[in-house]
One Martini backbone bead per residue (centre of mass of N, CA, C, O) as a GRO file, in nm:
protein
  291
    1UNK     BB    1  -1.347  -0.691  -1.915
    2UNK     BB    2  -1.366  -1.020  -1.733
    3UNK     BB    3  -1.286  -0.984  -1.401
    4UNK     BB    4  -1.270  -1.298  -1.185
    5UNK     BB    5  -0.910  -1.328  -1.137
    6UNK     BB    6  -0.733  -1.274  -0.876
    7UNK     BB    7  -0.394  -1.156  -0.799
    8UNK     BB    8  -0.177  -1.140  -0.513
    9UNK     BB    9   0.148  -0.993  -0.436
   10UNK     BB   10   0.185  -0.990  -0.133
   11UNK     BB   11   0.106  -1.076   0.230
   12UNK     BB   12   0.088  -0.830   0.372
   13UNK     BB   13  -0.071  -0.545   0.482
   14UNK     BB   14  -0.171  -0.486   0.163
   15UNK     BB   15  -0.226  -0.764   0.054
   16UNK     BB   16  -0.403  -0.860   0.217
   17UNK     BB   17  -0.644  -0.662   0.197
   18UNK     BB   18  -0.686  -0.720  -0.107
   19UNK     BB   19  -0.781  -0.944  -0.107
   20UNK     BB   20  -1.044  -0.928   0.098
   21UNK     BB   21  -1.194  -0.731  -0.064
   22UNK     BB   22  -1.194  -0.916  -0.335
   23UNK     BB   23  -1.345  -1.173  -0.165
   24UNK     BB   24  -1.610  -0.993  -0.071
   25UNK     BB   25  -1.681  -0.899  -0.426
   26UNK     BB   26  -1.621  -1.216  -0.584
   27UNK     BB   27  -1.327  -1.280  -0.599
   28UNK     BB   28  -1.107  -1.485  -0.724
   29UNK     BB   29  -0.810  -1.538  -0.476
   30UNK     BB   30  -0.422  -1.539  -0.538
   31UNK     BB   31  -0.202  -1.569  -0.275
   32UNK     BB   32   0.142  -1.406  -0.249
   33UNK     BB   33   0.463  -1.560  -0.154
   34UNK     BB   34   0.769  -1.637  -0.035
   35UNK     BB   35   0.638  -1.689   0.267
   36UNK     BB   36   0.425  -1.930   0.421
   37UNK     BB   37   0.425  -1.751   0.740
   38UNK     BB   38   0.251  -1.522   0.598
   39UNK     BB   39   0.024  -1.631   0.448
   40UNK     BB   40  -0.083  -1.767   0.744
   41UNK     BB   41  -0.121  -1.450   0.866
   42UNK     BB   42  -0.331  -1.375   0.678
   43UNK     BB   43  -0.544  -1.536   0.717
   44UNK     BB   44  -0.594  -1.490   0.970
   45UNK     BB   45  -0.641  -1.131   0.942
   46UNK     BB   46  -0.882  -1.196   0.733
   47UNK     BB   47  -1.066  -1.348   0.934
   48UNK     BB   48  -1.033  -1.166   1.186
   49UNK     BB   49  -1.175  -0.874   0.979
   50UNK     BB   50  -1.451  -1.057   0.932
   51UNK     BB   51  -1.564  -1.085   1.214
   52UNK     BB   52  -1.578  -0.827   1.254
   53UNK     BB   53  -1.760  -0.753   1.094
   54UNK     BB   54  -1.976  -0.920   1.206
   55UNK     BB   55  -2.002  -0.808   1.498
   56UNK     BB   56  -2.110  -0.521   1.334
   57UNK     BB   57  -2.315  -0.559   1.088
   58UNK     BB   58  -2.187  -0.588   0.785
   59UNK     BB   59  -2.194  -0.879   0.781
   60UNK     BB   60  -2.222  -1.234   0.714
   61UNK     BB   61  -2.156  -1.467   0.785
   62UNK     BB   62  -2.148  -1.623   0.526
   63UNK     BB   63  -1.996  -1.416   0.372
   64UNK     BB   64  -1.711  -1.486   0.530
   65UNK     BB   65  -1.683  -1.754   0.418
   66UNK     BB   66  -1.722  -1.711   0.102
   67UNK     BB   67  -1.447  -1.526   0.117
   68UNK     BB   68  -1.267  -1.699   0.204
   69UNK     BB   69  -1.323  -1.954  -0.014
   70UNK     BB   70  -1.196  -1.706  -0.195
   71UNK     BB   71  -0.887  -1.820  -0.089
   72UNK     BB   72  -0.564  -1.881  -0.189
   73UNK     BB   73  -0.227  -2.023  -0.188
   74UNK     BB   74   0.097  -1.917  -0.294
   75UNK     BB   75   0.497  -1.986  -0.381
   76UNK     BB   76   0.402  -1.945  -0.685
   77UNK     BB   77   0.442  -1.698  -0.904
   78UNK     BB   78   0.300  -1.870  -1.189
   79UNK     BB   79  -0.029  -1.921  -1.064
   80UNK     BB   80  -0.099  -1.607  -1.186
   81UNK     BB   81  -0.149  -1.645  -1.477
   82UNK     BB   82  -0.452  -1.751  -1.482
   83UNK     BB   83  -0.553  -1.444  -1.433
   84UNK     BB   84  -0.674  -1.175  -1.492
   85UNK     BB   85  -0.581  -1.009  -1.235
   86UNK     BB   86  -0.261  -0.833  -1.156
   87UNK     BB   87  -0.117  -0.705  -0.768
   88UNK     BB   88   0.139  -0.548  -0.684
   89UNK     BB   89   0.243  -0.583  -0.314
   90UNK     BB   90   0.511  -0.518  -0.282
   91UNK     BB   91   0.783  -0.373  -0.167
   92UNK     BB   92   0.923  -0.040  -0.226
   93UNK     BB   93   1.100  -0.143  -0.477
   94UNK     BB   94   1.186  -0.147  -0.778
   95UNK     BB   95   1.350  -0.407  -0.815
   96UNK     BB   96   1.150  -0.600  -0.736
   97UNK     BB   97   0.916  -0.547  -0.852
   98UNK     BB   98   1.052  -0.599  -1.169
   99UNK     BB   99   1.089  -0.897  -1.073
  100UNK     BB  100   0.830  -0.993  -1.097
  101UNK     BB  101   0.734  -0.941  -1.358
  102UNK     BB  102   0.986  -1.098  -1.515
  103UNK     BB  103   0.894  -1.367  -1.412
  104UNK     BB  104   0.547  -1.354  -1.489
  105UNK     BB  105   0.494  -1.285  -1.783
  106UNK     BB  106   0.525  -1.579  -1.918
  107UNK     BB  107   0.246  -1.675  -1.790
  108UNK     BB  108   0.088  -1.447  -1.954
  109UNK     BB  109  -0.175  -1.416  -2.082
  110UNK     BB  110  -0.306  -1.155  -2.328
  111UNK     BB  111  -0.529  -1.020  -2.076
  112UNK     BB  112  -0.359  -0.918  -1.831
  113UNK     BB  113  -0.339  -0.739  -1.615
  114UNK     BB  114  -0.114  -0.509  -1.491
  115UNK     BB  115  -0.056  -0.418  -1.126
  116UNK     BB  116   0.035  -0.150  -0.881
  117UNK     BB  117   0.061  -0.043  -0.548
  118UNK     BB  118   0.230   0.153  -0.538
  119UNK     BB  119   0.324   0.504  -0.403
  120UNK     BB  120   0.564   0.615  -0.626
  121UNK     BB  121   0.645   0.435  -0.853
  122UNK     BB  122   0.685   0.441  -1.187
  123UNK     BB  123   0.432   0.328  -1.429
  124UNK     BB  124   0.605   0.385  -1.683
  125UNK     BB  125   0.878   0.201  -1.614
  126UNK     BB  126   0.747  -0.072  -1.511
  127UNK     BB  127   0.561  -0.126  -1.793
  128UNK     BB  128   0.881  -0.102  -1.965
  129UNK     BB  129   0.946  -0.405  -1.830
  130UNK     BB  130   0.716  -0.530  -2.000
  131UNK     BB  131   0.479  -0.681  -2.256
  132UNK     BB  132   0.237  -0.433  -2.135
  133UNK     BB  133   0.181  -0.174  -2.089
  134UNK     BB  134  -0.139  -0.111  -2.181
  135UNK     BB  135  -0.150  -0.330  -1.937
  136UNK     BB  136  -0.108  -0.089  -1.743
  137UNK     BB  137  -0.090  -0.014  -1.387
  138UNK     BB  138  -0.194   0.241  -1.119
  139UNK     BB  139  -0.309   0.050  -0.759
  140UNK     BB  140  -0.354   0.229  -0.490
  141UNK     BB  141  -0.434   0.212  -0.193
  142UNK     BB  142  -0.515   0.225   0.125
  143UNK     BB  143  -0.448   0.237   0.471
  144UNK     BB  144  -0.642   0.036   0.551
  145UNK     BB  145  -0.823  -0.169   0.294
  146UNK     BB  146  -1.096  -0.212   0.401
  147UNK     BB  147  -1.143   0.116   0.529
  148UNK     BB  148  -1.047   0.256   0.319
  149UNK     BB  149  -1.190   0.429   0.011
  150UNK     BB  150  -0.945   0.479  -0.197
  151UNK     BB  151  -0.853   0.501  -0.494
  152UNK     BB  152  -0.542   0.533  -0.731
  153UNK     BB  153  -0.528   0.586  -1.061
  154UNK     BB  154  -0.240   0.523  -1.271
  155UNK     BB  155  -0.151   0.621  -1.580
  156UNK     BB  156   0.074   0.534  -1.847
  157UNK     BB  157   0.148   0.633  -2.122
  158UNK     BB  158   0.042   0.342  -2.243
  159UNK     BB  159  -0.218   0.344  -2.131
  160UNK     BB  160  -0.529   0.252  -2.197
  161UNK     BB  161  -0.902   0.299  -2.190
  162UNK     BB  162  -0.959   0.025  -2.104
  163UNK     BB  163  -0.823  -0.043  -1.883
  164UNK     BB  164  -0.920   0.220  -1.719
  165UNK     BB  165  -1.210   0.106  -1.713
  166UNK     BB  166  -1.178  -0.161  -1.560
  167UNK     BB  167  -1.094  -0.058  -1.310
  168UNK     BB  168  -1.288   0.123  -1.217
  169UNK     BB  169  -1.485  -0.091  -1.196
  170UNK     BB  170  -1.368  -0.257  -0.997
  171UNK     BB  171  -1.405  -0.035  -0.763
  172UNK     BB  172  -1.691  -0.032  -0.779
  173UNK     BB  173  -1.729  -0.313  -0.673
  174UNK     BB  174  -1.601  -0.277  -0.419
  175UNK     BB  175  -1.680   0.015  -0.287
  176UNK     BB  176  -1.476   0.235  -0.407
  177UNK     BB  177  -1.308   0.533  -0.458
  178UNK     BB  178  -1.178   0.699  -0.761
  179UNK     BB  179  -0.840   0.846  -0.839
  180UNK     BB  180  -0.719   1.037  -1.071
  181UNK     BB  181  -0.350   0.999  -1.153
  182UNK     BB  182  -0.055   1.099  -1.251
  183UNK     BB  183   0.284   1.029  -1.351
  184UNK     BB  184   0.408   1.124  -1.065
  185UNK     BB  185   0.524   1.124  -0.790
  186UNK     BB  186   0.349   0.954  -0.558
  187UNK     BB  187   0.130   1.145  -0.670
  188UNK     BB  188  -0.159   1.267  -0.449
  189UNK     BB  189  -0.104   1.197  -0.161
  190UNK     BB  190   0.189   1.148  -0.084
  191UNK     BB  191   0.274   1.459  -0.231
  192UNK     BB  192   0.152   1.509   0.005
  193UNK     BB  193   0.171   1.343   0.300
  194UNK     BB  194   0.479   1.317   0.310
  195UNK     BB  195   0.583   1.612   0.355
  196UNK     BB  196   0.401   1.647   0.626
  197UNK     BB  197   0.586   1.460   0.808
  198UNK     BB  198   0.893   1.555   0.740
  199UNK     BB  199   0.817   1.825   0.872
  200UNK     BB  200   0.791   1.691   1.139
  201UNK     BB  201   1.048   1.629   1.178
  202UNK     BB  202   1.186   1.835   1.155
  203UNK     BB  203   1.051   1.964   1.438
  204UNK     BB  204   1.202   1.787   1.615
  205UNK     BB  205   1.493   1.801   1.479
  206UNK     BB  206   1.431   2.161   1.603
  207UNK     BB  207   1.264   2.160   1.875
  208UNK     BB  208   0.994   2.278   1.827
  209UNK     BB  209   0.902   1.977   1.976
  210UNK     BB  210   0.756   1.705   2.063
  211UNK     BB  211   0.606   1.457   1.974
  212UNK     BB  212   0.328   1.487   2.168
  213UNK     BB  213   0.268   1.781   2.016
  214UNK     BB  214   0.277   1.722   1.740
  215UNK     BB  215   0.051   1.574   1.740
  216UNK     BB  216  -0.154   1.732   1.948
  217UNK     BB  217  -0.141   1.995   1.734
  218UNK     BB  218  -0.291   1.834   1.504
  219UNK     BB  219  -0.529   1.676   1.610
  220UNK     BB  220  -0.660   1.972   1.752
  221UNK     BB  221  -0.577   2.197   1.522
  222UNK     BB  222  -0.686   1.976   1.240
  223UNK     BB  223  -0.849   1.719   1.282
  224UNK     BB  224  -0.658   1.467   1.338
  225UNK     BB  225  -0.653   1.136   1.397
  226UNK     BB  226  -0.382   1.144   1.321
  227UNK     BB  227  -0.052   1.197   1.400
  228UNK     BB  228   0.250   1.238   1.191
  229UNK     BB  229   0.425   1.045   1.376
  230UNK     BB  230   0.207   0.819   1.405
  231UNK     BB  231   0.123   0.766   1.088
  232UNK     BB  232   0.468   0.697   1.024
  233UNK     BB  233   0.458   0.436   1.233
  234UNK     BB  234   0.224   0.295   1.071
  235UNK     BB  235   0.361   0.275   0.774
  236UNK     BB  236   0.665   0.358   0.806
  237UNK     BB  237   0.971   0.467   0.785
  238UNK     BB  238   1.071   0.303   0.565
  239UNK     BB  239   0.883   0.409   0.362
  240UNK     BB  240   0.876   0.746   0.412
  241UNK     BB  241   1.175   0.751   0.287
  242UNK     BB  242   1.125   0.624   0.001
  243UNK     BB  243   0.930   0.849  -0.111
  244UNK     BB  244   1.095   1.096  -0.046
  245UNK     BB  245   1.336   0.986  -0.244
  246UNK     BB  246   1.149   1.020  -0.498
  247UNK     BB  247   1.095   1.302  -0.528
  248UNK     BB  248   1.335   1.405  -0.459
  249UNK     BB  249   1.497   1.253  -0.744
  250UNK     BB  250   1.195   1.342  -0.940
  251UNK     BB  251   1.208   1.692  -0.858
  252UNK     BB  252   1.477   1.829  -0.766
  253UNK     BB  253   1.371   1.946  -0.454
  254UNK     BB  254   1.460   2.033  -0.145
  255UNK     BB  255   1.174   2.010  -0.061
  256UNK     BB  256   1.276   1.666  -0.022
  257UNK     BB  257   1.434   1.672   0.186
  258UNK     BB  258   1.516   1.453   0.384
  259UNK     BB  259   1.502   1.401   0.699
  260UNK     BB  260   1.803   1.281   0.922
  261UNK     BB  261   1.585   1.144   1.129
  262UNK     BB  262   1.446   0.925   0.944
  263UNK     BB  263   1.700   0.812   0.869
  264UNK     BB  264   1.801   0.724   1.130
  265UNK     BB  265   1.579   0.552   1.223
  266UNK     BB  266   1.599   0.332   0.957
  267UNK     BB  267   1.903   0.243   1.047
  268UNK     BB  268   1.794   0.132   1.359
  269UNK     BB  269   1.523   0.001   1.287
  270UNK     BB  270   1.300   0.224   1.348
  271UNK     BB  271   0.978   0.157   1.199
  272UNK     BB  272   0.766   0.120   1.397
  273UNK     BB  273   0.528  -0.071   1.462
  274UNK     BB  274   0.671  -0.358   1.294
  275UNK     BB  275   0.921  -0.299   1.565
  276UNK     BB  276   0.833  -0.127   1.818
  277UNK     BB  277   0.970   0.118   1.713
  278UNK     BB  278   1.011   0.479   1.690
  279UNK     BB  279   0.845   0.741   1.789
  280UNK     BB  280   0.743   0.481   1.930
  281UNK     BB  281   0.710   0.301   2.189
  282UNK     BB  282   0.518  -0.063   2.165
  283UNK     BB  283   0.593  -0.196   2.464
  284UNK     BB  284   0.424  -0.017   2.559
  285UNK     BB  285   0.139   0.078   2.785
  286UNK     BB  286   0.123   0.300   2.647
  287UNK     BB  287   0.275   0.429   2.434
  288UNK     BB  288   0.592   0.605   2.408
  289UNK     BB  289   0.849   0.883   2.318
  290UNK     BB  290   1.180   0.847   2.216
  291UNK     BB  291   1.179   1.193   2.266
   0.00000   0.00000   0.00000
């Protein structure tokens, strides 16, 4: 499979992302969204994200340039379907996912991959809901995407092997270090780092710590870049109740039950970085700890 052109459905955080690497990679990406001040935020952060690698001396002017230049953007989404392989990378929510597929099926070739960027749900479900299982396949990403080195790929019950090699291949060629996960909740990264979030929130909610010891434990006790509460609010509250609650369903194990402290947070609209206020207030310099 020659996987010249990328579709990449949704310019958030990680949609944008996805471009950018696949943009600076040689590959033409058309960047897709519903909302058009939206995906003009994208480029405004994939120009200045690529200018950052310039002024570090990992790639050159000429490179960033011709990298832009290799991304349009669109707010129809039967646009995607003249691409060789499309990227979902829409909000965590199965319904959602869904509908972007079934909207898109009917405009794609009969060679197109279809991935999802999922961090957990059903790549088996998601594919039986297309008319090509065979090419569907799980594509995760890791955030920050320019920064972070792994891709999970995740093979649903029906991916065959072309298709399979065919991502490993795009992989290698982004520069990235490919894991193959099985299709279980989750799969492996959020798997383990989902539960040991859910975990420090249980101890602040247990009063065992308070937000900024529990980081400053985990930081300096485990030698993590960043603690566990602080790294739940860069990803989103909201996200990571959306995956404990994938795992709870999926695996049915109290052990995957969501803190109650953490479902208050989302319920109060506190997602982290992303509203300003979660675990820390993000209005004030340096954020101050919430709790």
């Amino acid at each position: 499979m020659d996987i010249k052109t990328v579709g990449v459905v949704g310019a958030g955080q990680m949609g944008n992302g996805i471009a950018h690497v696949f943009a600076l990679a040689g590959y033409e990406v058309i960047l897709n969204d519903i909302d058009r001040a939206t995906l003009d935020n994208a480029l405004k952060l994939i120009d200045a994200n690529l200018k950052r690698q310039v002024s570090r001396d990992r790639i050159t002017e000429e490179t960033a340039k011709a990298a832009m230049d290799r991304i349009s953007t669109t707010m129809t989404l039967s646009d995607l379907g003249k691409t060789d392989l499309v990227i979902e990378a829409a909000t965590e929510r199965e319904a959602v996912k869904s509908a972007i597929f079934e909207e898109l099926v009917p405009h794609l070739g009969p060679d197109t991959i279809l991935t999802s960027n999922t961090s957990s749900i059903s790549i088996t479900r998601l594919a039986s809901r297309t008319d090509r299982p065979e090419k569907f396949m799980g594509f995760h990403f890791m955030n920050p995407v320019p920064v972070m080195q792994l891709v999970e790929l995740i093979r649903g019950i029906a991916t065959d092997e072309k298709t399979y090699n065919a991502m490993k291949t795009v992989v290698d060629r982004l520069g990235k270090t490919s894991a193959t996960a099985e299709d279980f909740p989750a799969f492996i990264v959020n798997r383990i780092l989902m539960p040991m979030i859910n975990e420090a929130v249980y101890t602040l909610y247990e009063g065992v710590g308070s937000v900024q010891s529990i980081d400053q434990a985990m930081k300096l006790g485990t030698n993590h870049p960043m603690g566990p509460l602080e790294l739940a609010d860069f990803i989103g509250l909201d996200t990571c109740l959306a995956i404990m609650n994938v795992l709870h369903d999926g695996l049915a194990d109290t052990k995957y039950r969501p803190c109650p402290l953490l479902t208050k947070y989302v319920e109060a609209g506190w997602l982290g970085r992303k509203t300003d206020r979660g675990f820390y207030d993000y209005r004030q310099s340096p954020p101050v700890p919430t709790r």
